[in-house]
Coordinates of C-alpha atoms in Angstrom, one line a residue:
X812 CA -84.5 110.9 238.2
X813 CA -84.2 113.5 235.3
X814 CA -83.2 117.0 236.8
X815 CA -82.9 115.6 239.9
X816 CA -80.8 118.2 242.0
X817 CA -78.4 116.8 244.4
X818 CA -76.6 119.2 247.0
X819 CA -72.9 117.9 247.1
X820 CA -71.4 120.5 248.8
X821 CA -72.6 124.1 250.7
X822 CA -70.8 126.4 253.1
X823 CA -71.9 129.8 254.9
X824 CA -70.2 132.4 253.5
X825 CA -71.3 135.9 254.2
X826 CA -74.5 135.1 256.2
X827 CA -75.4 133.9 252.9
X828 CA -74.7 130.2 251.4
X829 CA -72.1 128.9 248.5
X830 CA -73.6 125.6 247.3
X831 CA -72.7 122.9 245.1
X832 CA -75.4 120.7 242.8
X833 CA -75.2 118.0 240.5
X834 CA -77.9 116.7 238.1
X835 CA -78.6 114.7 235.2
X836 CA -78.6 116.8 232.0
X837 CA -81.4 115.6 229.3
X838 CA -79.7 118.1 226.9
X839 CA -76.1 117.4 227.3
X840 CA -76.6 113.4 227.8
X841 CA -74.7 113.0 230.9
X842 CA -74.4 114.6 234.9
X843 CA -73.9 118.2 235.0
X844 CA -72.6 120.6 238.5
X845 CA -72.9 123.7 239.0
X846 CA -72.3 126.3 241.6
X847 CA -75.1 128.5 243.1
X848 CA -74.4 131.8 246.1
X849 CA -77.4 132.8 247.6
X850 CA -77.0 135.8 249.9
X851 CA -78.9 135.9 253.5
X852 CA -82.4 135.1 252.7
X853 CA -83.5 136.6 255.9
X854 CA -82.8 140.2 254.2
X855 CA -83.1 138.8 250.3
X856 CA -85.8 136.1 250.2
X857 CA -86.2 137.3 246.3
X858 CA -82.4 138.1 245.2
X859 CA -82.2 139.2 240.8
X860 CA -79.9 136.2 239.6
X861 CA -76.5 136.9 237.9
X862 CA -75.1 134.0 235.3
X863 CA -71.2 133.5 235.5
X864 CA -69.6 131.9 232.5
X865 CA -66.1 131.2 232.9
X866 CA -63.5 130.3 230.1
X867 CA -61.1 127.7 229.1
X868 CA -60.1 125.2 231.0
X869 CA -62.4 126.0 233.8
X870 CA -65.3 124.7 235.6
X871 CA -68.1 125.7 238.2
X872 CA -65.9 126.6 240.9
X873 CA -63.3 129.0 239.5
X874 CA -65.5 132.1 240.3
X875 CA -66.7 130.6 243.8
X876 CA -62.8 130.0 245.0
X877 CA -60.6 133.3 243.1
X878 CA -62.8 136.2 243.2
X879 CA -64.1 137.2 246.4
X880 CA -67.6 138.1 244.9
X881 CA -69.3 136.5 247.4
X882 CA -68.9 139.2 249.7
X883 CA -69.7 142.1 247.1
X884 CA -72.9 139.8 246.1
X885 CA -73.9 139.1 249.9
X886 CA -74.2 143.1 250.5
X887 CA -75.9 143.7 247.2
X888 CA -78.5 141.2 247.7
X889 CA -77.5 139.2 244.5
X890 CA -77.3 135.3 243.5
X891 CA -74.9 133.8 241.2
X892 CA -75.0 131.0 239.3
X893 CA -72.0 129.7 237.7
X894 CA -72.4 127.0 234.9
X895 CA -69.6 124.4 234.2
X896 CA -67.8 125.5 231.2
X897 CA -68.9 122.2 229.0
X898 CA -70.6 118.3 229.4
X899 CA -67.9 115.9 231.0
X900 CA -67.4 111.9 231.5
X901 CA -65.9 109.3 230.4
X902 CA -69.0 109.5 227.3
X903 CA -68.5 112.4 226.2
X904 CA -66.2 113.3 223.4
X905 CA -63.0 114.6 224.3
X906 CA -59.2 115.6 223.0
X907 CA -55.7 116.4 224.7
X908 CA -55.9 119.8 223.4
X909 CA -56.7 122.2 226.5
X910 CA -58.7 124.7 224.5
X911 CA -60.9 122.0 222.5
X912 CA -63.3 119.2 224.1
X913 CA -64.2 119.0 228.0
X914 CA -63.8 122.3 229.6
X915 CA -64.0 123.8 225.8
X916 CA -67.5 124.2 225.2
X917 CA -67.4 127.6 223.7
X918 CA -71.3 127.9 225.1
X919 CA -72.3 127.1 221.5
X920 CA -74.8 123.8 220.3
X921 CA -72.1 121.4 218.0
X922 CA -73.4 120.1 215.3
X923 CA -70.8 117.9 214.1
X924 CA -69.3 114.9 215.1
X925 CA -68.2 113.6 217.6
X926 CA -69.5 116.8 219.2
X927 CA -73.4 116.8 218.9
X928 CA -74.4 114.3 220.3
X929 CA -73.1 116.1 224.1
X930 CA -72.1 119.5 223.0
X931 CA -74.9 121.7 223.5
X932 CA -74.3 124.1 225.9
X933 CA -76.5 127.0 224.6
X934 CA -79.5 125.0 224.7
X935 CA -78.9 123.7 228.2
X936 CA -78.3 127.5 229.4
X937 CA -80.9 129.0 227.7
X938 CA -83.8 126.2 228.6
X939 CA -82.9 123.6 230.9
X940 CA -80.6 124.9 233.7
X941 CA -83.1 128.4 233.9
X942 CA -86.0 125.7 234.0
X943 CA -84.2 124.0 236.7
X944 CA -83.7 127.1 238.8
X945 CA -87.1 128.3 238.2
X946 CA -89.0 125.2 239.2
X947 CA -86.4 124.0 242.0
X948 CA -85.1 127.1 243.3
X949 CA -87.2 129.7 242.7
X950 CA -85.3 131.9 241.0
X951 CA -88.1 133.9 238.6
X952 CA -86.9 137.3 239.0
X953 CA -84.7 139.8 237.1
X954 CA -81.4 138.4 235.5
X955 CA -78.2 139.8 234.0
X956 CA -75.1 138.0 232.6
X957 CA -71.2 137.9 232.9
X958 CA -68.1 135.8 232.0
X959 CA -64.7 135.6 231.2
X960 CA -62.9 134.8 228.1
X961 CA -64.3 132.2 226.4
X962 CA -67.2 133.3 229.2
X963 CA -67.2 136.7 228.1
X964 CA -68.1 135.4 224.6
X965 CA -70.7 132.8 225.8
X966 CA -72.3 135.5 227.8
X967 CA -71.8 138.1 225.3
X968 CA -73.7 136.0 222.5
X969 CA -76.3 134.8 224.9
X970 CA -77.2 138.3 225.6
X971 CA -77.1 139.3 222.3
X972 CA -79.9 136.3 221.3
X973 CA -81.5 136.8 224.2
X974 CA -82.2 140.4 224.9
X975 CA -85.6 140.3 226.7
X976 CA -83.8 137.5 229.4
X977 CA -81.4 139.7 230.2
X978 CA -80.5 143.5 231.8
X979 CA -77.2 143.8 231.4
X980 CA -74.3 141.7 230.4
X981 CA -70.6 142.3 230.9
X982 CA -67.4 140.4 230.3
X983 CA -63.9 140.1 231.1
X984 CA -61.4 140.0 228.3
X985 CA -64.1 138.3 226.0
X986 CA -63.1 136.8 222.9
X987 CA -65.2 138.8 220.9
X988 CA -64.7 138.0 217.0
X989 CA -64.1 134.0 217.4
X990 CA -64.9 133.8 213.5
X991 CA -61.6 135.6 213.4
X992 CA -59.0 134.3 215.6
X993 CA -57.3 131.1 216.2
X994 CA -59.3 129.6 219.0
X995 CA -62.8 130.2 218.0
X996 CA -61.7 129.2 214.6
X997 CA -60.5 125.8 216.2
X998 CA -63.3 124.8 218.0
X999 CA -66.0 126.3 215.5
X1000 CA -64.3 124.3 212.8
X1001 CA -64.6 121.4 215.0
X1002 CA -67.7 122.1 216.8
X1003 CA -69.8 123.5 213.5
X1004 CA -68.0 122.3 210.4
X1005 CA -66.2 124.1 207.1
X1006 CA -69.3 126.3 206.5
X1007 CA -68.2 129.8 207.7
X1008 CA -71.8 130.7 207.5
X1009 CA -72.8 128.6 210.2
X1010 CA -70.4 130.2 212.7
X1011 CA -71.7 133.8 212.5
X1012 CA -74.7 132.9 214.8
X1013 CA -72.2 132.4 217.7
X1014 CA -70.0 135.5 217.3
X1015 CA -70.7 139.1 219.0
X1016 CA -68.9 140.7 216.5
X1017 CA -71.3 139.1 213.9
X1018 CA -74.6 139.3 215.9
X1019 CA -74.2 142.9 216.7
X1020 CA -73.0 144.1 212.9
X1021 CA -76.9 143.9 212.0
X1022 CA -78.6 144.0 216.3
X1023 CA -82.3 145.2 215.8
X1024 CA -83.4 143.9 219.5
X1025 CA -83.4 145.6 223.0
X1026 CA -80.2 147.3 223.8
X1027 CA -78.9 146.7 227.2
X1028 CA -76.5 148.1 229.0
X1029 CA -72.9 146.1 227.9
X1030 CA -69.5 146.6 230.0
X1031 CA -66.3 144.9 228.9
X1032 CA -63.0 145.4 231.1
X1033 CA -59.4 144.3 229.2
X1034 CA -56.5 144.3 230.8
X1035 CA -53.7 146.0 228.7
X1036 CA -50.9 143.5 229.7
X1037 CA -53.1 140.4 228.6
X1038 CA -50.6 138.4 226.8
X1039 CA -53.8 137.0 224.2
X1040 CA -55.1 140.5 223.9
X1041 CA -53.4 141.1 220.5
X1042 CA -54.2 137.8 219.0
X1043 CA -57.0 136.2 220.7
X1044 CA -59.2 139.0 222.0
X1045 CA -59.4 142.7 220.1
X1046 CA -62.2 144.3 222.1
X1047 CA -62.0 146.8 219.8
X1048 CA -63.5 145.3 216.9
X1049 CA -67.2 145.0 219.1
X1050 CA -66.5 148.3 220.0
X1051 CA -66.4 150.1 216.7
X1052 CA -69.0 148.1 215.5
X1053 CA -71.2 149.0 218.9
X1054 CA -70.2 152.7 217.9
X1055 CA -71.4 152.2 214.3
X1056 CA -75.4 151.2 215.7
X1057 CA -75.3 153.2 218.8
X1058 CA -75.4 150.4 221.3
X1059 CA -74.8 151.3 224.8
X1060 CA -71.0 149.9 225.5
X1061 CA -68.3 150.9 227.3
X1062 CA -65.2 149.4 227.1
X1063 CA -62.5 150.0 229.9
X1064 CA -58.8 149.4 229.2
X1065 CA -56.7 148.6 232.5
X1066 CA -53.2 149.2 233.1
X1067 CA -50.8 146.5 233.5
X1068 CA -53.7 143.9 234.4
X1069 CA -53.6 140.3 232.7
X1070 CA -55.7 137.5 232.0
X1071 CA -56.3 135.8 235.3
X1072 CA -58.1 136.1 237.9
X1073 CA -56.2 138.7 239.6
X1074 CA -57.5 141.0 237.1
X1075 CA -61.1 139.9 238.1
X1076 CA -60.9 139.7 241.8
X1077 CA -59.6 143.9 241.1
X1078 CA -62.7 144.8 239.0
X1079 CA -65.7 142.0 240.0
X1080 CA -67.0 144.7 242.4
X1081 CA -68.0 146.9 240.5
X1082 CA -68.8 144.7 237.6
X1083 CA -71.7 143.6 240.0
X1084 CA -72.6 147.0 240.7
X1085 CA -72.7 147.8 237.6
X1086 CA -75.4 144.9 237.1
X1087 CA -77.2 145.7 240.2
X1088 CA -78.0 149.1 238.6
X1089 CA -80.4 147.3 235.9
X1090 CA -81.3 144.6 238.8
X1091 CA -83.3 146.5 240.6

């Protein structure tokens, strides 16, 4: 049945509950997981929802397994919902590049082929998975958003289109100007096509140049020993241009932190208390 959830996995954690679904996607044409924490409903029977989008190469489960938020969420009386990063099977379109294809979606709707017929992962974030949670889960209360590299820009772009969904966003080292480095220009070329104009849409650097919606509250955290930090990332460029129109974001350097997940486990804390600020 269509949007069927099925519980494959769950697991106290917390006095609250990490669980595991699968469902059919109607938007992605094919089965979908994700990955939900609900802290102790006996003190949150209502708990604001936080989105984690993760980045290349990863799924559902990265955040759930390397980051210890879990126990930050359980005392803050927060749920998080953690997306996979992009449709999967043996259907959908694929290559042996790591930062193209399955586990590549870029959180962006692909509109050439062999892409579109499976690569639509804005859609599916902004309508169907919410609608799920909504309808199935209950979840109809305040929401902010978060992610990590190619997650940071997913979650940066969707709060930028989305500013009434959301009360906060933040990332870790985002790829913030994809239009303008090597792997947003890969997939977008793939994904959208030669027309540079069609790419602008899914860039925070872009979106923000000329932002006329809500502003809410943005934090970014970069580590300073990120070995794709010159190349790849340049939080800088969102930050002058936030600077230029006034919107509210604070970017935070870190000493001798990296890429991984080390460097979120060290800052996820207050990352959620920053959310929980706007949450309540």
């Amino acid at each position: 049945m269509q949007n069927e959830l099925e519980l494959i996995e769950q697991h106290k954690v917390f006095d609250g509950n990490q669980r595991r679904y699968r469902h059919y996607s109607s938007t992605l044409g094919c089965a979908m997981t994700f990955s939900l924490f609900v802290p102790d409903p006996s003190r949150w029977p209502s708990p604001p929802l936080l989105w984690w989008l993760s980045g290349l190469t990863c799924n559902d489960e990265n955040l759930t397994t390397k980051a210890g938020a879990q126990r930050i969420a359980a005392r803050l009386g927060m749920a998080i919902i953690m997306p996979d990063t992009s449709p999967r099977g043996e259907a959908v379109a694929d290559v042996s590049q790591w930062d193209l294809g399955q586990g590549a979606g870029f959180y962006l709707n692909a509109s050439q082929q062999p892409w579109a017929e499976h690569y639509r992962m804005y859609d599916y974030l902004r309508d169907e998975l919410p609608q799920i949670l909504s309808s199935q889960l209950g979840f109809n209360g305040l929401q902010a958003i978060s992610g990590h590299s190619m997650g940071g820009h997913g979650a940066l772009v969707m709060a930028l289109r989305n500013p009434e969904r959301f009360c906060s966003v933040s990332a870790f080292s985002p790829i913030v100007n994809p239009t303008e480095v090597p792997w947003g220009q890969n997939a977008f070329q793939a994904y959208l096509g030669e027309d540079r104009q069609n790419w602008l849409q899914w860039d925070s650097c872009e979106l923000l140049k000329n932002y006329q919606g809500k502003m809410i509250p943005m934090l970014v955290d970069q580590g300073d020993n990120d070995s794709f930090l010159g190349k790849q990332l340049q939080p800088e460029r969102l930050t002058r241009i936030a600077a230029g129109n006034n919107y509210p974001l604070t970017l935070r350097m870190q000493q001798g932190y990296d890429h991984s997940y080390y460097f979120i486990a060290s800052f996820i804390e207050q990352h959620l208390e920053f959310h929980m600020k706007y949450l309540q």
